[in-house]
Short mmCIF file of C-alpha atoms and ligand atoms in Angstrom, two decimals:
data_model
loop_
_atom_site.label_atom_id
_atom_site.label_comp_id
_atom_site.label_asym_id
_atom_site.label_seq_id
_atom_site.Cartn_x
_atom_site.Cartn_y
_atom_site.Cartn_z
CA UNK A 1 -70.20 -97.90 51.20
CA UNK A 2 -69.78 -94.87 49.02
CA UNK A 3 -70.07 -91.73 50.08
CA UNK A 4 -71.60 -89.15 47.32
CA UNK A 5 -70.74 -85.69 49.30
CA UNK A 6 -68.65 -84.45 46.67
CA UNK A 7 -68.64 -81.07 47.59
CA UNK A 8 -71.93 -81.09 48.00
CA UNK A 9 -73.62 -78.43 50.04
CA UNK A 10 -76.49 -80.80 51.03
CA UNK A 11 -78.04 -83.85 52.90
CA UNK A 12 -76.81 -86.96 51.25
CA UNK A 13 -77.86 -89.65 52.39
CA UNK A 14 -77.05 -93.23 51.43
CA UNK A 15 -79.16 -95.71 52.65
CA UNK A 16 -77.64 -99.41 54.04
CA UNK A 17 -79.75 -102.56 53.14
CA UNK A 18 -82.90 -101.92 55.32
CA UNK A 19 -83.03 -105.23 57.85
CA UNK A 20 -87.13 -105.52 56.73
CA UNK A 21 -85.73 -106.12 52.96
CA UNK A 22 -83.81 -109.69 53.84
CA UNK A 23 -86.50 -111.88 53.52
CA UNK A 24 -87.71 -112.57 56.84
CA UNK A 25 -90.78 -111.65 58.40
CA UNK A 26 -89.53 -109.25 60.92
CA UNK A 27 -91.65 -107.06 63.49
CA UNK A 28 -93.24 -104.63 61.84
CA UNK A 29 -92.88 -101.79 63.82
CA UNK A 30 -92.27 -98.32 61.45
CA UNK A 31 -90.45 -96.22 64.61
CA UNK A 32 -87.72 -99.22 64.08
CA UNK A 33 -87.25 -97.82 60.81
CA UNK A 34 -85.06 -94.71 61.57
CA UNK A 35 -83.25 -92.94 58.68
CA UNK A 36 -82.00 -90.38 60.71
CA UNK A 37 -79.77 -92.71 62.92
CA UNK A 38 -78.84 -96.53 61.66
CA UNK A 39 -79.20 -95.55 57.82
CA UNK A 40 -78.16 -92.40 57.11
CA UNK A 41 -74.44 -90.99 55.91
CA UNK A 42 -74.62 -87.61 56.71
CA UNK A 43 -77.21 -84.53 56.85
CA UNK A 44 -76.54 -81.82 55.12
CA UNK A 45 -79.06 -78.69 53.69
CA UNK A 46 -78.57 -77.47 49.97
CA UNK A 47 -79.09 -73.97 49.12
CA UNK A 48 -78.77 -72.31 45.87
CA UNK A 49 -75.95 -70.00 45.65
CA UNK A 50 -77.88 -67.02 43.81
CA UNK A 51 -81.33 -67.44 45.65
CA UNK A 52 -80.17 -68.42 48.87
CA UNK A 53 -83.21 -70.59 49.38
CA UNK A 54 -82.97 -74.52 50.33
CA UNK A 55 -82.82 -77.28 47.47
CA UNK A 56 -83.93 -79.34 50.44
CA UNK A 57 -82.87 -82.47 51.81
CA UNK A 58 -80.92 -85.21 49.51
CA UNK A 59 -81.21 -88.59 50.21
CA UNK A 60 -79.19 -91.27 48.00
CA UNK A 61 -79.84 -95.19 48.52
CA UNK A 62 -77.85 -97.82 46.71
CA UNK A 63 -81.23 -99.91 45.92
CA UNK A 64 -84.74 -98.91 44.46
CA UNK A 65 -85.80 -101.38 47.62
CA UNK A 66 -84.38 -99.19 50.16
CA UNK A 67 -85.25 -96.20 47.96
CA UNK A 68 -88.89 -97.43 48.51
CA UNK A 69 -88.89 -98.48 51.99
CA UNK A 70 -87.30 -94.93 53.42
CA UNK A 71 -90.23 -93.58 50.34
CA UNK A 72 -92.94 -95.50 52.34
CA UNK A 73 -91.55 -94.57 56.02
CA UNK A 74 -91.62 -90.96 55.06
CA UNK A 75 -95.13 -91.06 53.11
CA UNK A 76 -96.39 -93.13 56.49
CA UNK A 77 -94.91 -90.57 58.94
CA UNK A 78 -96.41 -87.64 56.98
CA UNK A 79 -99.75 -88.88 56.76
CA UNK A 80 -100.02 -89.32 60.15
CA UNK A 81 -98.65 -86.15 61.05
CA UNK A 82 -101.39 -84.49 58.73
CA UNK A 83 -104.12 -86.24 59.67
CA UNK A 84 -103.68 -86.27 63.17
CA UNK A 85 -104.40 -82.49 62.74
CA UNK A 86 -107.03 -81.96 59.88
CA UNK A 87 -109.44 -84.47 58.50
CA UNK A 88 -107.89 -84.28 55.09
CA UNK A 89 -104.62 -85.34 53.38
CA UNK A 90 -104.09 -84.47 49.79
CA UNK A 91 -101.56 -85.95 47.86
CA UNK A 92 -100.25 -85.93 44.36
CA UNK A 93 -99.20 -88.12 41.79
CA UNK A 94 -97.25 -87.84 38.77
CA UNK A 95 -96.91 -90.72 36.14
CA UNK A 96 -93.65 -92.57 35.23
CA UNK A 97 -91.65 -94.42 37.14
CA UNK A 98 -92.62 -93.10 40.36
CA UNK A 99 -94.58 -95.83 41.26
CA UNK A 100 -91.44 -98.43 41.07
CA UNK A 101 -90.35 -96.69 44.07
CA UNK A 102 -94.16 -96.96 45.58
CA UNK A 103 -93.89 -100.62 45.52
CA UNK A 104 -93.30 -100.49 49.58
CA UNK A 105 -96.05 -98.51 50.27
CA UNK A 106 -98.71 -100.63 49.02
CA UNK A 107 -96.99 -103.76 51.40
CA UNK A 108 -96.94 -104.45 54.96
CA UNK A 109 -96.92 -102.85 57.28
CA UNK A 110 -97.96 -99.60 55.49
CA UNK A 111 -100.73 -100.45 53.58
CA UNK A 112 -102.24 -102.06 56.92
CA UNK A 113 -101.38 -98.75 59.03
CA UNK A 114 -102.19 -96.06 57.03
CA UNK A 115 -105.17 -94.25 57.50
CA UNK A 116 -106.20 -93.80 53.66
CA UNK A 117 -109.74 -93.05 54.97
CA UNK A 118 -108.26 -89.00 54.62
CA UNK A 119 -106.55 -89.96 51.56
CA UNK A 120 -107.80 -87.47 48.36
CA UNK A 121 -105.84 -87.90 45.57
CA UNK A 122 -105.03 -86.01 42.50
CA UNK A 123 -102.98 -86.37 39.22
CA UNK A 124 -99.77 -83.86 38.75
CA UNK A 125 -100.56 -84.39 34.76
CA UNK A 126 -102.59 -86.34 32.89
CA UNK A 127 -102.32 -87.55 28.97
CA UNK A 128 -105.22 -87.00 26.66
CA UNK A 129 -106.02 -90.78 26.48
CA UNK A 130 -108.93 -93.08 27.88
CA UNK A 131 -108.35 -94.18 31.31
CA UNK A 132 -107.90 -98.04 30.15
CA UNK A 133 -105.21 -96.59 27.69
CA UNK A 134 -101.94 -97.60 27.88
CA UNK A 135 -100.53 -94.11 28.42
CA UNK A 136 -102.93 -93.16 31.01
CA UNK A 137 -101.31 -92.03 34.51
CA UNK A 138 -104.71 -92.54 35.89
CA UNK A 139 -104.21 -96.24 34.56
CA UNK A 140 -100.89 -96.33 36.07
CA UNK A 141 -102.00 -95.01 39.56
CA UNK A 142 -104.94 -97.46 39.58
CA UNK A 143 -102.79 -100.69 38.28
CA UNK A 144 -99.83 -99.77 41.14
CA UNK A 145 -101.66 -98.17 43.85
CA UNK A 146 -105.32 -97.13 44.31
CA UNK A 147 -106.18 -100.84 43.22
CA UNK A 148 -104.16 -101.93 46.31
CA UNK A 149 -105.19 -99.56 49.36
CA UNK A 150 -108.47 -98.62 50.79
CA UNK A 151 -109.04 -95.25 49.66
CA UNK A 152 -112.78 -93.93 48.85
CA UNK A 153 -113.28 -93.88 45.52
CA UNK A 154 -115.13 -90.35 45.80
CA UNK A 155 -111.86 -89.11 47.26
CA UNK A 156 -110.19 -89.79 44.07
CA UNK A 157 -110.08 -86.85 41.72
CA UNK A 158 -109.10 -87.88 38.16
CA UNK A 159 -108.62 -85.91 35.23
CA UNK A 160 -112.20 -86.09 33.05
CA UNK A 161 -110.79 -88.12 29.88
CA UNK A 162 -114.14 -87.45 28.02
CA UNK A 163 -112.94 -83.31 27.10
CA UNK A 164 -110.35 -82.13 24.86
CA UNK A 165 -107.04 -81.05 26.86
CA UNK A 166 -108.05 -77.40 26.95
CA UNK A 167 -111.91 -78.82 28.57
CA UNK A 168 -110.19 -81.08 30.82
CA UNK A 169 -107.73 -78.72 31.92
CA UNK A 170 -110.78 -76.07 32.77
CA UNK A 171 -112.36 -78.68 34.15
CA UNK A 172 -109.92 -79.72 37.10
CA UNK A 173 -109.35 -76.20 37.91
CA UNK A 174 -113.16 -76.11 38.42
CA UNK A 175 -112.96 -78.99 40.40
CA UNK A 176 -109.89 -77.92 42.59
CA UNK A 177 -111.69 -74.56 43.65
CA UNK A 178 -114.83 -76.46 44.53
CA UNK A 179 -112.33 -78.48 46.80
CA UNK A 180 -111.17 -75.25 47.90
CA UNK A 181 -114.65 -73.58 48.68
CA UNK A 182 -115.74 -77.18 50.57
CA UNK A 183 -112.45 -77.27 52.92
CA UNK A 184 -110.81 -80.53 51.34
CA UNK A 185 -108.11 -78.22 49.91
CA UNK A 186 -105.76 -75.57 51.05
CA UNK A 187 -104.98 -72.26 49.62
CA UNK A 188 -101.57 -71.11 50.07
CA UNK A 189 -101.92 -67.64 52.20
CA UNK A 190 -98.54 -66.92 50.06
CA UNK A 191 -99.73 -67.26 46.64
CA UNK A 192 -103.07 -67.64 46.66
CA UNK A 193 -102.81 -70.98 44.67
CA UNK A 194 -103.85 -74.47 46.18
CA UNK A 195 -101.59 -76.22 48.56
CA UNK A 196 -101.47 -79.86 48.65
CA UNK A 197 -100.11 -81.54 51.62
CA UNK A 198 -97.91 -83.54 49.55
CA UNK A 199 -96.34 -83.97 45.82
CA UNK A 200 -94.63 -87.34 44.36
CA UNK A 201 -93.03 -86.10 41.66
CA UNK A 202 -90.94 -88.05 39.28
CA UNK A 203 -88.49 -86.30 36.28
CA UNK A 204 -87.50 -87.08 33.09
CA UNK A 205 -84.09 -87.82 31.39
CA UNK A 206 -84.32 -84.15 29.87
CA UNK A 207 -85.54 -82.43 33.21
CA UNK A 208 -89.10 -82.21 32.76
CA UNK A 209 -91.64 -83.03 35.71
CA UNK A 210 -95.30 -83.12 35.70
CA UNK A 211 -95.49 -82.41 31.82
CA UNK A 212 -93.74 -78.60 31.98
CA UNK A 213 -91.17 -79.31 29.70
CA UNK A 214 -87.56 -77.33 29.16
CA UNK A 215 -87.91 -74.28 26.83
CA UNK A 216 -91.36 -74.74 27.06
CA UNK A 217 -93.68 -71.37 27.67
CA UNK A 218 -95.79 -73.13 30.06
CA UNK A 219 -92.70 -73.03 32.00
CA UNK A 220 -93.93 -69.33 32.31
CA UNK A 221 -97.19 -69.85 33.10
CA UNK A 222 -98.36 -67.46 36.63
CA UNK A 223 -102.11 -67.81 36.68
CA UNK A 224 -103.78 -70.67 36.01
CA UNK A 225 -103.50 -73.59 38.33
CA UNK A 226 -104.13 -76.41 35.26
CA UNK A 227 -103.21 -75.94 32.12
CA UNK A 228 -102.80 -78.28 28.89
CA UNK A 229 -100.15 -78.56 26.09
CA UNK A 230 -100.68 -80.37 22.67
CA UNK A 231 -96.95 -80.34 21.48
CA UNK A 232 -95.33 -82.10 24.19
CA UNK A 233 -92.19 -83.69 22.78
CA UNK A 234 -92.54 -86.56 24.70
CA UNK A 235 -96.20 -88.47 22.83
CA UNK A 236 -98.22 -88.35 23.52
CA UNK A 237 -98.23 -85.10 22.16
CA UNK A 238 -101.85 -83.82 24.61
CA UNK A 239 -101.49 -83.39 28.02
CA UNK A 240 -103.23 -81.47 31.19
CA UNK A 241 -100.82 -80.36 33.96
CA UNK A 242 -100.31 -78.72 37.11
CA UNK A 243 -98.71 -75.57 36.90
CA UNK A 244 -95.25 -74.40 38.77
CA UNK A 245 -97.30 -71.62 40.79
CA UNK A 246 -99.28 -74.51 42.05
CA UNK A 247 -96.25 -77.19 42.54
CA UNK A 248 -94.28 -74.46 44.53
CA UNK A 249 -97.37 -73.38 46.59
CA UNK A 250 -97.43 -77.50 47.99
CA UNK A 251 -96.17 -78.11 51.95
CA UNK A 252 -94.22 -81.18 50.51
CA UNK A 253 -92.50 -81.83 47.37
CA UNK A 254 -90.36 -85.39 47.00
CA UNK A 255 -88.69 -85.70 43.92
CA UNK A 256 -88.14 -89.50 43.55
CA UNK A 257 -85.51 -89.91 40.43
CA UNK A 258 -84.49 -93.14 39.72
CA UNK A 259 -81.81 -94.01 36.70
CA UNK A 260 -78.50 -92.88 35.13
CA UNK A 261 -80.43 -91.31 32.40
CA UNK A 262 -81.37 -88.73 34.93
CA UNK A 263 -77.81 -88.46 36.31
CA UNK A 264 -77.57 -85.24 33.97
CA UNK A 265 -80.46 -83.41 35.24
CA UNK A 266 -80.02 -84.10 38.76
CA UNK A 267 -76.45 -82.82 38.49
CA UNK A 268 -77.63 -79.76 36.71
CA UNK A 269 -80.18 -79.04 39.82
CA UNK A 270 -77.69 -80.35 42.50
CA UNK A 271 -74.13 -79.73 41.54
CA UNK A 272 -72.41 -77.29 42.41
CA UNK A 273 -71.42 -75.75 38.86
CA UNK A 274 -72.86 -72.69 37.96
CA UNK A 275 -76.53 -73.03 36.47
CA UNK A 276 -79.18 -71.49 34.45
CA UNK A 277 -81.70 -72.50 36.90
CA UNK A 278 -84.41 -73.25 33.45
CA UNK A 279 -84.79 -76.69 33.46
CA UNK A 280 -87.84 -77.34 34.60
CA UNK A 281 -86.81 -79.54 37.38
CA UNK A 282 -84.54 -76.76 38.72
CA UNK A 283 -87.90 -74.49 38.99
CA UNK A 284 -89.63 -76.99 41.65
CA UNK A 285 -89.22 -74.82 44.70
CA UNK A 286 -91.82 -75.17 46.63
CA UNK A 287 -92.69 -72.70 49.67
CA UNK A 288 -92.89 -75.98 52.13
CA UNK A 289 -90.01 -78.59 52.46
CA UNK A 290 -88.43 -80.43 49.70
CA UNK A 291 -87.37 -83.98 49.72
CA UNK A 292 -84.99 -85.90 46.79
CA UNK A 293 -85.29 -89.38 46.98
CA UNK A 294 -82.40 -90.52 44.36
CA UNK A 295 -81.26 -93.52 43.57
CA UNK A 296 -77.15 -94.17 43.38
CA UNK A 297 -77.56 -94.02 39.83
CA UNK A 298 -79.49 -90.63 39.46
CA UNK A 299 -77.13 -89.28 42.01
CA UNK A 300 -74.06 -90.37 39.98
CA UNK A 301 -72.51 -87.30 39.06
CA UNK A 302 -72.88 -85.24 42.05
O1 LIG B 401 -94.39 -88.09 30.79
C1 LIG B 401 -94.15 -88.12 31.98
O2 LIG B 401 -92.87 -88.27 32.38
C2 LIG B 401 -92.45 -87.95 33.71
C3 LIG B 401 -91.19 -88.76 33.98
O3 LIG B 401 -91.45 -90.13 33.74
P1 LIG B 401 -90.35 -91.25 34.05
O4 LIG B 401 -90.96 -92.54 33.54
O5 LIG B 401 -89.09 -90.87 33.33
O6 LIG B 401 -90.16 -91.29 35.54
C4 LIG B 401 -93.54 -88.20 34.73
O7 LIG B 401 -93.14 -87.74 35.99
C5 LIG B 401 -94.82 -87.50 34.26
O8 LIG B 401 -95.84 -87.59 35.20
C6 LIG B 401 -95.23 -88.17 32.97
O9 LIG B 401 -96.46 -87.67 32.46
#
């Protein structure tokens, strides 16, 4: 098995074949599945040199499979956690490939223990399309997920596809502080913006995530909590999106970054070399704990 510390000042993990993956019906018991003993490398912390702060704990599996089976453990284990002390959990979703590595979660024994009763669920961005577009992340969340576990359909908070970008942006800002004012949501006694118990965030080969993309002056952007773009490079060209004040202000943030087109990126964030710290993905720091869930590929060039 390869080992992927290179110098790295961080938790690397890489992940053996998990013994539920072989095609068996085993016991489903999720304490069995223990990254932090039978599965794990090493443990190591990352923190940027000039900050100081964490770039939070790397994990690196040598199969999407695994990938999504340590993905599902840790969603499971956190919704638990959170709902065992409030009534809500609030999670978000970003588009993309993300929801290849969800494939686990939506199996047994997850999908059968999970209590998605306290599930809300949001959208990290959103494309100016109909929902039954092909482009839609709403589509892509339904198709892959919400279509496959029992969450109320009231506690599902999509972006309003009948407004321009700039209405539906407004829009689920309105909605978020009404969440706020009801209790569903958190505000972040930090910042003042919403915290979400947890973020799924996915990148793209040039280091985008949600739809904040590099050079971009919504990179900038320090008081609204949803805003929209209609030159994205990447079509479609109209997007709404959470902004960084309000990805930074979450209690969990995994990055799951799957590929060797996003070996680049992911080196750029988590390599040692000196770095500008613009790319968008290198400005997801949020004030809670940050997971990578990486692929060998992605992690390639660490
Ligand atoms: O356009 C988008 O791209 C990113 C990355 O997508 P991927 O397919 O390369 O994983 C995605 O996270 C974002 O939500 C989406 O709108």
């Amino acid at each position: 098995m390869a080992s992927f510390a290179s110098g790295l000042n961080a938790s690397i993990v890489l992940a053996r074949r998990h013994p539920l993956s072989v095609g068996r019906s085993p016991p489903f018991t999720l304490p069995a599945f223990n990254h932090r003993t039978k599965y794990q490398l090493s443990c190591r912390l990352k923190s940027d040199m000039t900050t100081g702060k964490s770039k939070g704990d790397v994990k690196v599996f040598d199969s999407n499979e695994n990938l999504s089976l340590s993905l599902a453990n840790y969603i499971s284990d956190l919704s638990a956690k959170v709902t065992a002390e409030k009534s809500t959990f609030t999670v978000v979703f970003s588009g993309g490939s993300l929801f290849k590595s969800l494939s686990k979660l939506v199996e047994a024994p997850y999908v059968d223990s999970i209590d998605w009763s306290k599930w809300n669920v949001f959208w990290l961005d959103e494309r100016v399309v109909p929902k039954d577009h092909p482009d839609s992340n709403y589509l892509l969340a339904y198709d892959n997920f919400l279509s496959k576990v029992s969450i109320p359909p009231g506690n599902v908070y999509a972006i309003n596809d009948a407004l321009s970008a700039e209405g539906a942006a407004d829009d689920y800002e309105t909605c978020l502080k009404h969440l706020v004012n009801t209790g569903t949501l958190s505000i972040s006694e930090a910042s003042g913006f919403p915290k979400f118990d947890l973020m799924l965030i996915g990148m793209g080969p040039d280091g985008h995530v949600a739809s904040l993309f590099p050079g971009h002056p919504l990179l900038q952007e320090s008081t609204k909590w949803v805003t929209y773009i209609k030159d994205s490079p990447k079509p479609p060209p109209e997007r709404i999106t959470f902004t960084f004040p309000v990805i930074n202000s979450s209690a969990h943030v995994a990055l799951v970054i799957t590929g060797s087109n996003k070996a680049h990126p992911v080196h750029v964030a988590l390599g040692d070399g000196q770095n500008s710290g613009t790319l968008p993905i290198q400005m997801v720091s949020p004030e809670g704990k940050l997971s990578w869930f990486l692929d060998k590929e992605a992690a390639s060039k660490l």
